[in-house]
CSV table of C-alpha atoms and ligand atoms in Angstrom, one decimal:
chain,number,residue,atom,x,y,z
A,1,UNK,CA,0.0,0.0,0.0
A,2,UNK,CA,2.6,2.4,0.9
A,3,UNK,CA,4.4,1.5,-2.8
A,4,UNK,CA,1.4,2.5,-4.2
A,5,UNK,CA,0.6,5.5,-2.4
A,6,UNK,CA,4.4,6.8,-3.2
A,7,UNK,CA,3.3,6.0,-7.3
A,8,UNK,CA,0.4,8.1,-6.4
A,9,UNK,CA,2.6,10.6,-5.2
A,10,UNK,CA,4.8,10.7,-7.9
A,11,UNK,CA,2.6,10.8,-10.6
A,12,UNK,CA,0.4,14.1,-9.2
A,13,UNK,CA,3.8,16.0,-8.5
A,14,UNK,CA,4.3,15.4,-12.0
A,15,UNK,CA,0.9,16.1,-13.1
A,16,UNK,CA,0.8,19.7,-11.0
A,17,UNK,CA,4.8,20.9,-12.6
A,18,UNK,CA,2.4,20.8,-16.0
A,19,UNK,CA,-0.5,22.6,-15.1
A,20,UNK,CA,-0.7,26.4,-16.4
A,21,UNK,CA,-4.4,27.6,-15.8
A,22,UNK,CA,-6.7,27.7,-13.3
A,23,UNK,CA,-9.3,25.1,-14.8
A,24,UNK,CA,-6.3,22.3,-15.1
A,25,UNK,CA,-5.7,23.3,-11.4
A,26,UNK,CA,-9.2,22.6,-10.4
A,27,UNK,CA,-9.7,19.4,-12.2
A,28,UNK,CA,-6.5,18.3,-10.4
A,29,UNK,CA,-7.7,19.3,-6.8
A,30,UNK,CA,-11.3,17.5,-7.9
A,31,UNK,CA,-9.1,14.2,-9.2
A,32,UNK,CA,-7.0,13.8,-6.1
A,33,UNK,CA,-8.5,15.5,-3.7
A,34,UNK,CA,-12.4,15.9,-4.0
A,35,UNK,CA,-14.9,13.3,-2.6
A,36,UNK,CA,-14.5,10.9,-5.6
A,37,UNK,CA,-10.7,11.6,-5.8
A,38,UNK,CA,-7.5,9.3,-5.9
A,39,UNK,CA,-6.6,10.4,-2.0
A,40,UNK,CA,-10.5,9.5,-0.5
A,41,UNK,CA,-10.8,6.1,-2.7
A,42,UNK,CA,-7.4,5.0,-0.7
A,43,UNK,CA,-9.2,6.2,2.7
A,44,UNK,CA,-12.3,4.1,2.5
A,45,UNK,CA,-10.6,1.3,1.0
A,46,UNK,CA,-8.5,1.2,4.6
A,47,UNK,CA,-10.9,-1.6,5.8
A,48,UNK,CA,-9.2,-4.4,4.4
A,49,UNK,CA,-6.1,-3.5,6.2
A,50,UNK,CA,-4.5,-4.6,9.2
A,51,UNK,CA,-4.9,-3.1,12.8
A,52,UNK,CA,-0.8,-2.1,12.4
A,53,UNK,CA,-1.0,-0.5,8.5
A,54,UNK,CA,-4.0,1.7,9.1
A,55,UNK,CA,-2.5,4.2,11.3
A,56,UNK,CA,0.5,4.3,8.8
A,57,UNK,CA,-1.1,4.8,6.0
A,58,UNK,CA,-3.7,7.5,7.3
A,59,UNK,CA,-0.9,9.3,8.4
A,60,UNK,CA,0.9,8.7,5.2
A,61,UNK,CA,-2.2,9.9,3.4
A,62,UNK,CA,-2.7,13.0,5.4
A,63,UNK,CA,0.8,14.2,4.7
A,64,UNK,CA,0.2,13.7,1.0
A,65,UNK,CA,-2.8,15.7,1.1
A,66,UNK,CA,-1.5,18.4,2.9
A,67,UNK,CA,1.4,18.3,0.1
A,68,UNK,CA,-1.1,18.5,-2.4
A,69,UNK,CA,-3.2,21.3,-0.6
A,70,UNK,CA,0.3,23.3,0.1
A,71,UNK,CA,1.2,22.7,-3.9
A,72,UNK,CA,-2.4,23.6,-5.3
A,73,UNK,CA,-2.1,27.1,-3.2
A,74,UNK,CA,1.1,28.3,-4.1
A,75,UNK,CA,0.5,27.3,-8.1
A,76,UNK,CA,-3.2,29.1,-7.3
A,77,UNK,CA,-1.5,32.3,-6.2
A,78,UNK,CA,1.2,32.5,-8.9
A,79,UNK,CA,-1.3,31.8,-11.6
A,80,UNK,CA,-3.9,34.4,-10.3
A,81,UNK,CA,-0.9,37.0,-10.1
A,82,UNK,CA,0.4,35.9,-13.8
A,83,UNK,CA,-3.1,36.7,-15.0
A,84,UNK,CA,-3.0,39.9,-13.1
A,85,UNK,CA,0.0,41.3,-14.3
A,86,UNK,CA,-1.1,40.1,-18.3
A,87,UNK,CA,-3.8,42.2,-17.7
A,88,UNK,CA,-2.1,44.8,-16.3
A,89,UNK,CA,0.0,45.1,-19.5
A,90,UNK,CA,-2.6,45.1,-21.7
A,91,UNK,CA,-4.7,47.6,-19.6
A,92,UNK,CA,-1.8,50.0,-20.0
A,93,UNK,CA,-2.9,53.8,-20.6
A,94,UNK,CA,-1.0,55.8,-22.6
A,95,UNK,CA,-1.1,59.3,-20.8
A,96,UNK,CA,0.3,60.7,-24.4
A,97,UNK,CA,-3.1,60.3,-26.2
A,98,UNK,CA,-4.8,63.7,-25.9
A,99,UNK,CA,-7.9,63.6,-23.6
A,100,UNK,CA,-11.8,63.7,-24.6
A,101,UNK,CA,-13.0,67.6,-24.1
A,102,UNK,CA,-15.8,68.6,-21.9
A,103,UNK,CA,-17.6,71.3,-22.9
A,104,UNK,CA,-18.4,73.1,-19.8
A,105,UNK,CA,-21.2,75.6,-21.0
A,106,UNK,CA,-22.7,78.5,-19.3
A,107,UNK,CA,-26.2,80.2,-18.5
A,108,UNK,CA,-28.3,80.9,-21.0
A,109,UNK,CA,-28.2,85.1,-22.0
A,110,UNK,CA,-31.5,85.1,-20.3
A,111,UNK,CA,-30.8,83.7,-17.3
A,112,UNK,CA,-27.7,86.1,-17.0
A,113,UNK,CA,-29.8,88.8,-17.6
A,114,UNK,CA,-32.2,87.7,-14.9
A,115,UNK,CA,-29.4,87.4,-12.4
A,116,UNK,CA,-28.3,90.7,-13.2
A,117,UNK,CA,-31.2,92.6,-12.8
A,118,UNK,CA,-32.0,91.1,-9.6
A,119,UNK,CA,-28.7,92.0,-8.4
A,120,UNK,CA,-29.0,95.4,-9.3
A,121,UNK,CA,-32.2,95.6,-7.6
A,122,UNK,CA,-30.7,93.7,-4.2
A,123,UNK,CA,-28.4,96.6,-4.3
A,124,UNK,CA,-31.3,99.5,-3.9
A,125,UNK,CA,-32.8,97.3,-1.3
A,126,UNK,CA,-35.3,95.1,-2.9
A,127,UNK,CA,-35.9,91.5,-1.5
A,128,UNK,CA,-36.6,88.7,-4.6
A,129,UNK,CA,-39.8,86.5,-4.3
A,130,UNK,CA,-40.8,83.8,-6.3
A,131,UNK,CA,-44.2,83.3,-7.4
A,132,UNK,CA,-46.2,80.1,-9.2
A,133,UNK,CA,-46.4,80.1,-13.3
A,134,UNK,CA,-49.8,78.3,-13.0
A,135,UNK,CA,-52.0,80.5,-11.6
A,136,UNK,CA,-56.1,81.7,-10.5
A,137,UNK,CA,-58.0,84.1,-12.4
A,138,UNK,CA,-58.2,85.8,-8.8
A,139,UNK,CA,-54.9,86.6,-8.7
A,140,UNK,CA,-53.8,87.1,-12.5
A,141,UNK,CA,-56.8,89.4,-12.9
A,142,UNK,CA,-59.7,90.0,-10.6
A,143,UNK,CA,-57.2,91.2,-7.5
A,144,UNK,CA,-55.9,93.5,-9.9
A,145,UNK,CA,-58.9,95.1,-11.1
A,146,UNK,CA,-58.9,94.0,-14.3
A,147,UNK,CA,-62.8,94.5,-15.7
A,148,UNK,CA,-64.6,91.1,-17.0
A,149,UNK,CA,-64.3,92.7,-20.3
A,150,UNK,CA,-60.7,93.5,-20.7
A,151,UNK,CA,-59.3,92.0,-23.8
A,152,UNK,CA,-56.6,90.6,-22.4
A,153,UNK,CA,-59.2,88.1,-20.4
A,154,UNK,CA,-60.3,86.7,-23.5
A,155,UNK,CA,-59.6,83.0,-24.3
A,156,UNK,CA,-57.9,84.1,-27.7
A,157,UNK,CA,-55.1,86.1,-25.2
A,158,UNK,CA,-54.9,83.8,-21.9
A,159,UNK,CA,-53.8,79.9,-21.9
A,160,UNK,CA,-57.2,78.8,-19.8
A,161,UNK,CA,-56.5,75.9,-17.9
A,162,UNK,CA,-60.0,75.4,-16.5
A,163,UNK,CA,-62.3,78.6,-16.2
A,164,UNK,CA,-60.5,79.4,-12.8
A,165,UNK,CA,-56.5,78.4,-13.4
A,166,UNK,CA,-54.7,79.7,-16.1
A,167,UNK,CA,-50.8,80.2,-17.2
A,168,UNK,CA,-50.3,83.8,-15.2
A,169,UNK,CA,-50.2,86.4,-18.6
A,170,UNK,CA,-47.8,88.9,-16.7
A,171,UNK,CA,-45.5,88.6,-13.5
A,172,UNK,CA,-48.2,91.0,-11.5
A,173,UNK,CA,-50.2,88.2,-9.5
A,174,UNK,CA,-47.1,87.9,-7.2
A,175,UNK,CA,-48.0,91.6,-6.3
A,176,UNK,CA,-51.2,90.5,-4.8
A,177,UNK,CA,-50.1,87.0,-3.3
A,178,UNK,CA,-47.1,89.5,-1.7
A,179,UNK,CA,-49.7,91.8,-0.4
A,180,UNK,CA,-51.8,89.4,0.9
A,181,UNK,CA,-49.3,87.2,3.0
A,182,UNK,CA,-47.4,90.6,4.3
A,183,UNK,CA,-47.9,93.7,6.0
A,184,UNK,CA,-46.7,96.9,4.9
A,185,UNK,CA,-43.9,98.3,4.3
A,186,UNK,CA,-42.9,95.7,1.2
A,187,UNK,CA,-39.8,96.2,-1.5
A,188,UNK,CA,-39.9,93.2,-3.7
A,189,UNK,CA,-39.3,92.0,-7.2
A,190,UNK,CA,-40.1,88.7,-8.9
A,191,UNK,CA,-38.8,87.3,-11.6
A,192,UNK,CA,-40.2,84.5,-13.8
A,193,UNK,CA,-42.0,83.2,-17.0
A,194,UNK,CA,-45.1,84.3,-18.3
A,195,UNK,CA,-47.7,83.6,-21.1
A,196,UNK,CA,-49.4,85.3,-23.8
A,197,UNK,CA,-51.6,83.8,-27.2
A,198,UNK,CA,-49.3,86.7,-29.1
A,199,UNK,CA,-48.3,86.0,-32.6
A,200,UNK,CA,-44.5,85.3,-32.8
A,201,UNK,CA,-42.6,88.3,-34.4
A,202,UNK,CA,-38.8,89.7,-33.5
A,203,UNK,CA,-40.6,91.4,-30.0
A,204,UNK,CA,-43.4,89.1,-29.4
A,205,UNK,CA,-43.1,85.5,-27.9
A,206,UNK,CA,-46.0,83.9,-26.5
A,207,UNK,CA,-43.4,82.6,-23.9
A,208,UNK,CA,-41.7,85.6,-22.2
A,209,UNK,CA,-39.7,86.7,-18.9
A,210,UNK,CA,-41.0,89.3,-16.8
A,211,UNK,CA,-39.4,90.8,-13.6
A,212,UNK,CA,-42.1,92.7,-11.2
A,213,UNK,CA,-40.9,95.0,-8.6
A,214,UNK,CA,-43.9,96.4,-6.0
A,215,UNK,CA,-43.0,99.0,-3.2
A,216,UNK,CA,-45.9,99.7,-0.7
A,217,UNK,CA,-44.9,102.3,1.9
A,218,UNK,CA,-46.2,105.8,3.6
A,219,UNK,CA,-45.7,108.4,1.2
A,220,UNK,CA,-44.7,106.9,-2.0
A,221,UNK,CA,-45.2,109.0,-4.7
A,222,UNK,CA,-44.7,109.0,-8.8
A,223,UNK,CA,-40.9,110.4,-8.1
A,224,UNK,CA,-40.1,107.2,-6.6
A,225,UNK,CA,-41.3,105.1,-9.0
A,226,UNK,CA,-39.9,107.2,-11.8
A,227,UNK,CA,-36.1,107.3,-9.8
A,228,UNK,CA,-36.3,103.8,-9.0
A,229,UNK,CA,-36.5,103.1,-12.8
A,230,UNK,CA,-34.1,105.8,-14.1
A,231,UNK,CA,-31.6,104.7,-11.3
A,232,UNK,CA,-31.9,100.8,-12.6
A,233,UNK,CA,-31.7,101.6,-16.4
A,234,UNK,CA,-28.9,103.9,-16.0
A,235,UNK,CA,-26.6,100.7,-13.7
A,236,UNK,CA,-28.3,98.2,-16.1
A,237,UNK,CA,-27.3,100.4,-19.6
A,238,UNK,CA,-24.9,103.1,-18.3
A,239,UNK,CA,-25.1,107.0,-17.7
A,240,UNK,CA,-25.8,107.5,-21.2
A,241,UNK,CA,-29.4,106.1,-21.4
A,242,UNK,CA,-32.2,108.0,-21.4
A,243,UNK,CA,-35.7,106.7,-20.1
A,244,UNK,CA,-38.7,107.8,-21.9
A,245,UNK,CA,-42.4,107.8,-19.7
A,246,UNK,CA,-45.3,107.9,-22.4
A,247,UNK,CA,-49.1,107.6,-20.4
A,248,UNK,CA,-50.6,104.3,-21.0
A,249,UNK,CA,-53.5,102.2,-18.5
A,250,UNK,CA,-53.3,100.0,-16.6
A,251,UNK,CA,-56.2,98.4,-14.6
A,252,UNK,CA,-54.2,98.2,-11.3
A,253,UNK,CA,-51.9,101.7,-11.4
A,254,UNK,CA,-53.6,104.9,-11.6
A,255,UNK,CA,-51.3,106.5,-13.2
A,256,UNK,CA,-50.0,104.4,-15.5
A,257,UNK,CA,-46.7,104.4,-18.2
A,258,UNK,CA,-45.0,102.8,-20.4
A,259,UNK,CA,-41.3,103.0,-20.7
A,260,UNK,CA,-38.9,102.9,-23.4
A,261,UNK,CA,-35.1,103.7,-23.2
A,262,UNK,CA,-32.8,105.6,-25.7
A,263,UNK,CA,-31.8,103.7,-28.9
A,264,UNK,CA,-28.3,101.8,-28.2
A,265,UNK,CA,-27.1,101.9,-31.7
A,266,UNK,CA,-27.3,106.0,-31.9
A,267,UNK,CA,-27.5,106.6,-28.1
A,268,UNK,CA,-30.8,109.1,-28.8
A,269,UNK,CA,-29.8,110.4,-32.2
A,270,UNK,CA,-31.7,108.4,-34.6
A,271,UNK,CA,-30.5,105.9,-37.0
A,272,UNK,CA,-32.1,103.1,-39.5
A,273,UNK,CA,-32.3,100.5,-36.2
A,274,UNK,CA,-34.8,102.8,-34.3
A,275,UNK,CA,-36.6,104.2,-37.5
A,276,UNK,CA,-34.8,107.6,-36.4
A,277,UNK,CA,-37.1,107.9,-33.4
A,278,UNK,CA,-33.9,107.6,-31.2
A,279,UNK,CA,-36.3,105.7,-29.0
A,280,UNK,CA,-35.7,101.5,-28.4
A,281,UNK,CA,-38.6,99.2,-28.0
A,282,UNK,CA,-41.2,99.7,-25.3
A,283,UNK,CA,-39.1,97.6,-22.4
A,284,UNK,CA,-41.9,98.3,-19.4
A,285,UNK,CA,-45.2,98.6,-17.7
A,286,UNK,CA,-45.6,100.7,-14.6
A,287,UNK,CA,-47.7,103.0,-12.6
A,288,UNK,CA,-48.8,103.3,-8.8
A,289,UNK,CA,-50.7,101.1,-7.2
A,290,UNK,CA,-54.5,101.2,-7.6
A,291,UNK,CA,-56.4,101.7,-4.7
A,292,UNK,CA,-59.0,98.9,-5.2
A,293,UNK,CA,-55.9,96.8,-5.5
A,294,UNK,CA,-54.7,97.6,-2.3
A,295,UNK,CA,-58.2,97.6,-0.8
A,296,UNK,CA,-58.5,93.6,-2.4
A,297,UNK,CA,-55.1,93.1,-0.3
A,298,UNK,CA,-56.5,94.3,2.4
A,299,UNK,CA,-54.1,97.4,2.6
A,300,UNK,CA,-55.6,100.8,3.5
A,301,UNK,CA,-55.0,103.0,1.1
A,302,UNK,CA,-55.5,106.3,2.8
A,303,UNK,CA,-52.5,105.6,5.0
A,304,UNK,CA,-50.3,103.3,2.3
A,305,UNK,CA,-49.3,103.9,-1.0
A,306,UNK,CA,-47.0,102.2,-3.6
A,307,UNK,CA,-45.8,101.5,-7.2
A,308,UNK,CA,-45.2,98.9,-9.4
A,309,UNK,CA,-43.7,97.8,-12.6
A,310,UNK,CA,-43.1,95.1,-15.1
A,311,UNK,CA,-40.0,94.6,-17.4
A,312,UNK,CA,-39.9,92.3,-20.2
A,313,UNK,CA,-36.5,90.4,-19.3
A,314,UNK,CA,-36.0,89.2,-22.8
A,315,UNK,CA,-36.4,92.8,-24.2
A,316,UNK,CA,-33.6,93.8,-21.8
A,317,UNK,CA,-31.4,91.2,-22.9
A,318,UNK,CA,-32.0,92.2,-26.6
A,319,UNK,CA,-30.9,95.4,-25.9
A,320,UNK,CA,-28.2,94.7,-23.9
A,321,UNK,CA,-26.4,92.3,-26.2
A,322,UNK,CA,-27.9,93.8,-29.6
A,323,UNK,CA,-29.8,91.3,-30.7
A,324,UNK,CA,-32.5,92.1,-33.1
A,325,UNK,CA,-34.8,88.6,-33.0
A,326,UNK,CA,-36.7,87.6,-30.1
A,327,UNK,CA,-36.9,84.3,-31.7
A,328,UNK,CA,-32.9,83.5,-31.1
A,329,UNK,CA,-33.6,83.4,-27.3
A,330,UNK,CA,-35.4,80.3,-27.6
A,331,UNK,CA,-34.2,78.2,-30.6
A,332,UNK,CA,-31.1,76.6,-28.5
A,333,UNK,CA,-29.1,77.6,-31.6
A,334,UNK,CA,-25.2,76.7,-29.7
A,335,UNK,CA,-23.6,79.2,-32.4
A,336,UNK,CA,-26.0,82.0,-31.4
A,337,UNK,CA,-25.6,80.8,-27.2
A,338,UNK,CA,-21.9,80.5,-27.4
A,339,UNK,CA,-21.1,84.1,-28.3
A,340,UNK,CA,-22.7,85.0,-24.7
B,1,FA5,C1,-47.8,94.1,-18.1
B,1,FA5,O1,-47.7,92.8,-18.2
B,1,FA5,C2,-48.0,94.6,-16.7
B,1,FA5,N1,-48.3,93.6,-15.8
B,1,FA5,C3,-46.8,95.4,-16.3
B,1,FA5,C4,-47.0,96.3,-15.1
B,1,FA5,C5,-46.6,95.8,-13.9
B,1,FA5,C6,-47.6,97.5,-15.2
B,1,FA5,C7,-46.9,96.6,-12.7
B,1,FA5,C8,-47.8,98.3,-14.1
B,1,FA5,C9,-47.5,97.8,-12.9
B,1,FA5,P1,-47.3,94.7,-20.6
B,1,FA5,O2,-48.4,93.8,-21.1
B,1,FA5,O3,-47.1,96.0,-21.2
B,1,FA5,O4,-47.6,95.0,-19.0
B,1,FA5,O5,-46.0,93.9,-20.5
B,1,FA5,C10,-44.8,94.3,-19.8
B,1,FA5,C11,-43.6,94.1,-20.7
B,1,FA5,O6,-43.5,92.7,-21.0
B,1,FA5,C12,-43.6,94.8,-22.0
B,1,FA5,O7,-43.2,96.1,-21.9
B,1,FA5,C13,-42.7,94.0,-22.9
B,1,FA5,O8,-41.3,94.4,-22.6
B,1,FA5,C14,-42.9,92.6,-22.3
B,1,FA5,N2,-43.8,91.8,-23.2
B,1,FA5,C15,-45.1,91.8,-23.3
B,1,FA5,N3,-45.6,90.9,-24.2
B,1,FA5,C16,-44.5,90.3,-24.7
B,1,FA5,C17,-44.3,89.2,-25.6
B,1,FA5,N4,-45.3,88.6,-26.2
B,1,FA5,N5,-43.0,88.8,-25.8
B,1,FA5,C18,-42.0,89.4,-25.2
B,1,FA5,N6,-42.1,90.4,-24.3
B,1,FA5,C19,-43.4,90.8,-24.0
């Protein structure tokens, strides 16, 4: 038995100095030492010796398997870190190649713009409040005294959701939702998107940007409202710019203006861009704050008073960066974005 246990021997020795992969080292371990292997077969057949020869060749056994075991681990670990290594080589990176650029991008003009302008106003003391693009008929027109029969109520003008909710046409609800939720004194502006049925030309989009300002304080008068706005276009445009106030009406200001500032082209002169008027496109709505208004808010108007406005953000941003098509804002055109 112990001649044919030293054969075994022999001939797995021999059989592991061949092996060079992991599968042929498996097998081997399975052949000699798994529950059908060479080593356990020898085991169980230890009935038919003597009392004297089993002990001896147990022992014997045992110190072949451990061998074997001691054998398969080492060839293991030198075959796992052959593998390693080969993959290592062929993993290599060549730091030469050039890399893949990111393009980082920026804000869009628009949102510039926006950031601007409500840095501007921070700066005279105005606090920014955000306000809900889906909005009531309460808030978008009957809290600001707009008459059942003002055009702008009609279905052809307003995106109706149902006959109460509707996409807010103009930033001005926030004034009311503002004056509702606060007392006096207030010095806010809001800045967001608003919606309109208007026919797309290079002005009109019938998605827009507005940013509304609203003061409410004692003795606010037309000269604040008017230096408030000549203070922001000068900072916005430089000293140069002239702000032009033509009447207008306005269901919840009494009075009521429009604004338009000097042409940037000719600075006021007149030239072919502003039809020699001198005069840009119209770039606000403003005016002080109606009484009923402030009566809906619950704000007494014989001790408060106030003024409001409402710029077209995208007009600003044509004016400020020349740009003569509404339209360009919105198309996501990278040649016309990446010269901002
Ligand atoms: C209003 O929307 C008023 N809520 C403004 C206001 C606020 C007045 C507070 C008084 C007190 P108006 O409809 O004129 O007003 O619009 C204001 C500005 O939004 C316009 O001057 C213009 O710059 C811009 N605007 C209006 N419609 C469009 C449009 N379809 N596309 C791009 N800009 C527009």
């Amino acid at each position: 038995m112990k001649e044919k246990i030293e054969d075994l021997r022999s001939i797995a020795i021999k059989e592991l100095k061949e092996i060079n992969n992991l599968t042929d080292l498996d097998n081997f371990r399975v052949k000699y030492l798994g529950k059908k292997g060479e080593l356990t077969k020898i085991l169980r057949g230890m009935g038919s010796l003597s009392q004297e020869e089993r002990p001896l060749v147990g022992k014997i056994v045992n110190e072949l398997r451990g061998e074997l075991e001691d054998n398969i681990k080492n060839i293991k670990s030198n075959l796992e870190n052959k593998k390693k290594n080969e993959k290592l080589k062929n993993e290599k990176i060549d730091i030469t190649l050039p890399g893949e650029k990111i393009n980082l991008g920026h804000r869009h003009p628009l949102m510039q713009t926006i950031e601007e302008l409500e840095n501007v106003f921070l700066n005279m003391g105005f606090s920014v409040v955000e306000g809900p693009e889906v909005e009531t008929v309460e808030n978008n027109f009957d809290a600001l005294n707009s008459p059942e029969n003002h055009p702008s109520r009609d279905m052809t003008d307003t995106f109706y959701i149902t006959d109460d909710i509707l996409l807010r046409t103009h930033t001005s609800p926030v004034q009311i939702r503002t004056m509702k939720e606060n007392k006096p004194p207030l010095k806010i502006i809001s800045a967001g998107r608003t919606f309109r049925f208007d026919d797309v030309d290079d002005t009109h989009s019938p998605m827009f940007h507005q940013l509304e300002g609203l003061v409410i304080d004692k003795n606010i008068t037309m000269a604040n409202l008017k230096h408030t706005i000549d203070m922001f276009i000068k900072e916005l445009f430089g000293e140069g710019m002239k702000t032009r106030f033509r009447p207008h009406y306005f269901p919840f200001t009494e009075p009521s203006a429009e604004v338009d500032v000097s042409c940037l082209n000719c600075m006021g002169k007149g030239c072919k861009s502003c039809n020699d008027t001198g005069w840009d496109m119209e770039l606000l709505g403003c005016g002080m704050v109606h009484p009923e208004v402030l009566r809906n808010c619950g704000i007494n108007p014989d001790e408060y008073s106030g003024f409001a406005f409402g710029l077209g953000v995208d007009r600003i941003a044509m004016v400020k960066y020349n740009i003569d098509n509404i339209r360009l804002l919105f198309e996501n055109d990278m040649r016309f974005l990446n010269q901002f």
